Coordinates of C-alpha atoms in Angstrom, one line a residue:
M149 CA -32.7 19.3 -4.0
V150 CA -29.6 21.5 -4.6
K151 CA -29.6 22.6 -0.9
T152 CA -29.9 19.0 0.2
T153 CA -27.0 17.9 -2.0
E154 CA -24.8 20.8 -0.7
R155 CA -25.7 20.0 2.9
R156 CA -24.8 16.3 2.3
D157 CA -21.5 17.4 0.7
R158 CA -20.6 19.6 3.6
Q159 CA -21.4 16.8 6.0
R160 CA -19.3 14.4 4.1
E161 CA -16.4 16.8 4.1
A162 CA -16.8 17.3 7.8
L163 CA -16.8 13.5 8.3
V164 CA -13.6 13.1 6.3
L165 CA -11.9 15.9 8.2
A166 CA -13.0 14.4 11.5
A167 CA -11.6 11.0 10.4
E168 CA -8.4 12.6 9.4
K169 CA -8.0 14.3 12.8
A170 CA -8.8 11.0 14.6
I171 CA -6.2 9.1 12.6
A172 CA -3.5 11.8 13.0
E173 CA -4.0 11.8 16.7
K174 CA -4.6 8.1 17.5
G175 CA -3.7 6.1 14.4
L176 CA -6.0 3.9 12.3
S177 CA -7.0 1.9 15.3
G178 CA -8.4 5.0 16.9
L179 CA -10.9 5.5 14.1
K180 CA -14.4 4.9 15.6
A181 CA -17.6 5.5 13.8
R182 CA -19.5 6.4 17.0
D183 CA -16.9 9.1 17.9
L184 CA -17.1 10.5 14.3
A185 CA -20.8 10.7 14.5
E186 CA -20.6 12.7 17.7
A187 CA -17.9 14.9 16.3
I188 CA -20.0 16.0 13.3
G189 CA -23.3 16.0 15.1
C190 CA -25.2 13.2 13.3
S191 CA -26.5 9.7 14.2
L192 CA -24.3 6.7 13.8
G193 CA -26.4 5.4 10.9
A194 CA -26.2 8.7 9.1
I195 CA -22.5 8.2 8.5
Y196 CA -23.4 5.5 6.0
N197 CA -25.5 7.9 4.0
L198 CA -22.3 9.9 3.5
V199 CA -19.9 7.1 2.7
Q200 CA -20.5 3.5 1.7
D201 CA -18.5 2.1 4.6
M202 CA -15.5 2.8 6.8
D203 CA -13.2 1.5 4.0
E204 CA -14.3 4.3 1.8
L205 CA -13.8 6.8 4.6
V206 CA -10.2 5.7 5.2
L207 CA -9.6 5.9 1.4
R208 CA -11.0 9.5 1.4
V209 CA -8.6 10.4 4.2
G210 CA -5.8 8.7 2.2
S211 CA -6.7 10.8 -0.8
R212 CA -6.1 14.0 1.2
T213 CA -2.8 12.6 2.5
L214 CA -1.7 11.7 -1.1
A215 CA -2.7 15.2 -2.3
R216 CA -0.4 16.8 0.3
L217 CA 2.4 14.4 -0.5
D218 CA 2.0 15.2 -4.2
A219 CA 2.2 18.9 -3.5
A220 CA 5.4 18.4 -1.4
L221 CA 7.0 16.3 -4.2
A222 CA 6.0 18.9 -6.8
E223 CA 7.7 21.6 -4.8
A224 CA 10.8 19.4 -4.3
T225 CA 11.2 18.7 -8.0
K226 CA 10.2 22.2 -9.3
G227 CA 12.5 23.5 -12.0
S228 CA 14.2 20.1 -12.3
A229 CA 14.8 19.3 -16.0
S230 CA 16.8 16.1 -15.2
A231 CA 18.9 16.9 -18.3
S232 CA 21.9 14.9 -17.2
S233 CA 22.4 11.8 -15.1
G234 CA 23.8 13.9 -12.3
D235 CA 20.8 16.1 -12.2
A236 CA 18.5 13.1 -12.3
T237 CA 20.2 11.5 -9.3
D238 CA 20.0 14.7 -7.4
T239 CA 16.3 14.8 -8.2
L240 CA 15.8 11.3 -7.0
I241 CA 17.6 12.2 -3.8
A242 CA 15.3 15.2 -3.3
I243 CA 12.2 13.0 -3.9
A244 CA 13.4 10.4 -1.4
Q245 CA 14.3 12.9 1.3
T246 CA 11.0 14.8 0.8
Y247 CA 9.2 11.5 1.1
C248 CA 11.0 10.8 4.4
A249 CA 10.3 14.3 5.7
F250 CA 6.6 13.9 4.8
A251 CA 6.3 10.6 6.5
R252 CA 8.1 11.9 9.7
E253 CA 5.8 14.9 9.9
N254 CA 2.5 13.0 9.1
L255 CA 3.4 9.7 10.7
Q256 CA 0.0 8.3 11.5
L257 CA -1.6 9.4 8.3
W258 CA 1.3 8.1 6.3
R259 CA 1.2 4.8 8.1
T260 CA -2.5 4.4 7.3
L261 CA -1.8 4.5 3.6
F262 CA 0.0 1.1 4.0
E263 CA -1.7 -0.3 7.1
H264 CA -5.3 -0.1 5.9
R265 CA -6.8 -3.4 4.5
M266 CA -10.1 -3.5 2.7
A267 CA -12.8 -5.7 4.2
E268 CA -12.9 -9.2 2.9
G269 CA -14.5 -9.4 -0.5
S270 CA -14.0 -5.7 -1.1
I271 CA -11.6 -4.2 -3.7
V272 CA -9.8 -0.9 -3.8
P273 CA -11.8 1.4 -6.2
E274 CA -10.1 2.5 -9.4
W275 CA -10.0 6.2 -8.3
A276 CA -7.9 5.3 -5.2
I277 CA -5.5 3.1 -7.3
S278 CA -5.1 5.9 -9.8
E279 CA -4.2 8.4 -7.1
Q280 CA -1.6 6.1 -5.6
M281 CA 0.0 5.4 -9.0
T282 CA 0.3 9.1 -10.0
M283 CA 2.9 9.5 -7.3
F284 CA 5.3 7.4 -9.4
R285 CA 5.5 10.1 -12.1
Y286 CA 8.0 12.0 -10.0
I287 CA 10.4 9.0 -9.9
L288 CA 9.8 8.0 -13.6
A289 CA 11.0 11.4 -15.0
P290 CA 14.6 11.2 -13.6
L291 CA 14.7 7.5 -14.3
R292 CA 14.1 8.2 -18.0
A293 CA 17.2 10.4 -17.9
L294 CA 19.3 7.8 -16.3
Q295 CA 18.0 4.9 -18.5
P296 CA 17.1 6.5 -21.9
R297 CA 17.0 3.2 -23.7
A298 CA 14.7 1.4 -21.2
S299 CA 11.2 0.6 -22.2
E300 CA 8.2 2.1 -20.3
P301 CA 7.4 -1.2 -18.5
E302 CA 11.0 -1.5 -17.5
L303 CA 11.0 2.0 -16.1
I304 CA 7.7 1.4 -14.2
L305 CA 9.1 -1.7 -12.6
L306 CA 12.4 0.1 -11.7
S307 CA 10.4 3.0 -10.2
R308 CA 8.5 0.5 -7.9
T309 CA 11.8 -1.2 -6.9
L310 CA 13.4 2.2 -6.1
F311 CA 10.4 3.3 -4.1
S312 CA 10.3 0.0 -2.2
A313 CA 14.0 0.4 -1.2
V314 CA 13.5 3.9 0.1
H315 CA 10.2 3.1 1.7
G316 CA 11.7 0.2 3.6
V317 CA 14.5 2.3 5.0
V318 CA 12.0 5.1 6.0
M319 CA 9.5 2.7 7.5
L320 CA 12.0 0.8 9.6
G321 CA 13.8 4.0 10.6
L322 CA 10.6 5.9 11.7
E323 CA 9.3 2.8 13.5
E324 CA 12.7 2.6 15.3
K325 CA 13.0 -1.1 14.7
L326 CA 16.1 -2.9 16.1
V327 CA 17.8 -3.3 12.7
A328 CA 16.7 0.2 11.4
V329 CA 18.9 3.1 10.4
P330 CA 18.8 5.5 13.4
A331 CA 16.2 8.3 12.8
A332 CA 18.9 11.0 13.1
A333 CA 20.9 9.4 10.3
L334 CA 18.0 8.7 7.9
D335 CA 18.5 11.6 5.5
G336 CA 22.1 11.0 5.0
Q337 CA 21.7 7.3 4.5
I338 CA 18.8 7.8 2.1
E339 CA 21.0 10.1 0.1
A340 CA 23.8 7.6 0.1
L341 CA 21.5 4.8 -1.0
V342 CA 19.9 6.7 -3.8
R343 CA 23.3 8.1 -5.0
V344 CA 24.7 4.5 -5.3
I345 CA 21.6 3.4 -7.2
G346 CA 21.8 6.4 -9.5
K347 CA 25.4 5.7 -10.2
G348 CA 24.6 2.1 -11.0
L349 CA 21.9 3.2 -13.4
T350 CA 24.1 5.7 -15.2
P351 CA 25.4 4.4 -18.5
G352 CA 29.1 4.1 -18.5
A353 CA 29.5 5.0 -14.8

């Protein structure tokens, strides 16, 4: 039984890695169950003994993407105490620029985090929601330094607003939409945006 479980776990890991490779190379639309089965050497039906459905598989790939983003953000904020409003703003800039760099370097996998839609009638499992929400802890810490009197619900809402602002600039810039910030100017404009927001949030500024 133990060997069977271990073999199944290895197959599931191989399946997730194959799906990650397919998405990185071709985007979410390039993810095909038949190709994955061939890649890991199993039958098409056997895939659904490893994951419940393709939605779960995409979420498992997303989990790996979020883990790497988490590591990048942890490195970017390492040693940051956010003791003053200036430090907090610099930390938010580092977070935003790290997010942009990660998106640029992992474009298809990053896009999949936002493009994927669950099948009708399905809901995102709690473990996936929890992984997504933990990313906001990096934004919340400096926001607490900028807004020490704000309540936790207010800070959470503010963190989502700040993320949405930066994400929108990054998404349009990397997609090279007509109204987007040119890709070469993204880092500088992200810094300018976050610095203005940080100044606006600083008491007495």
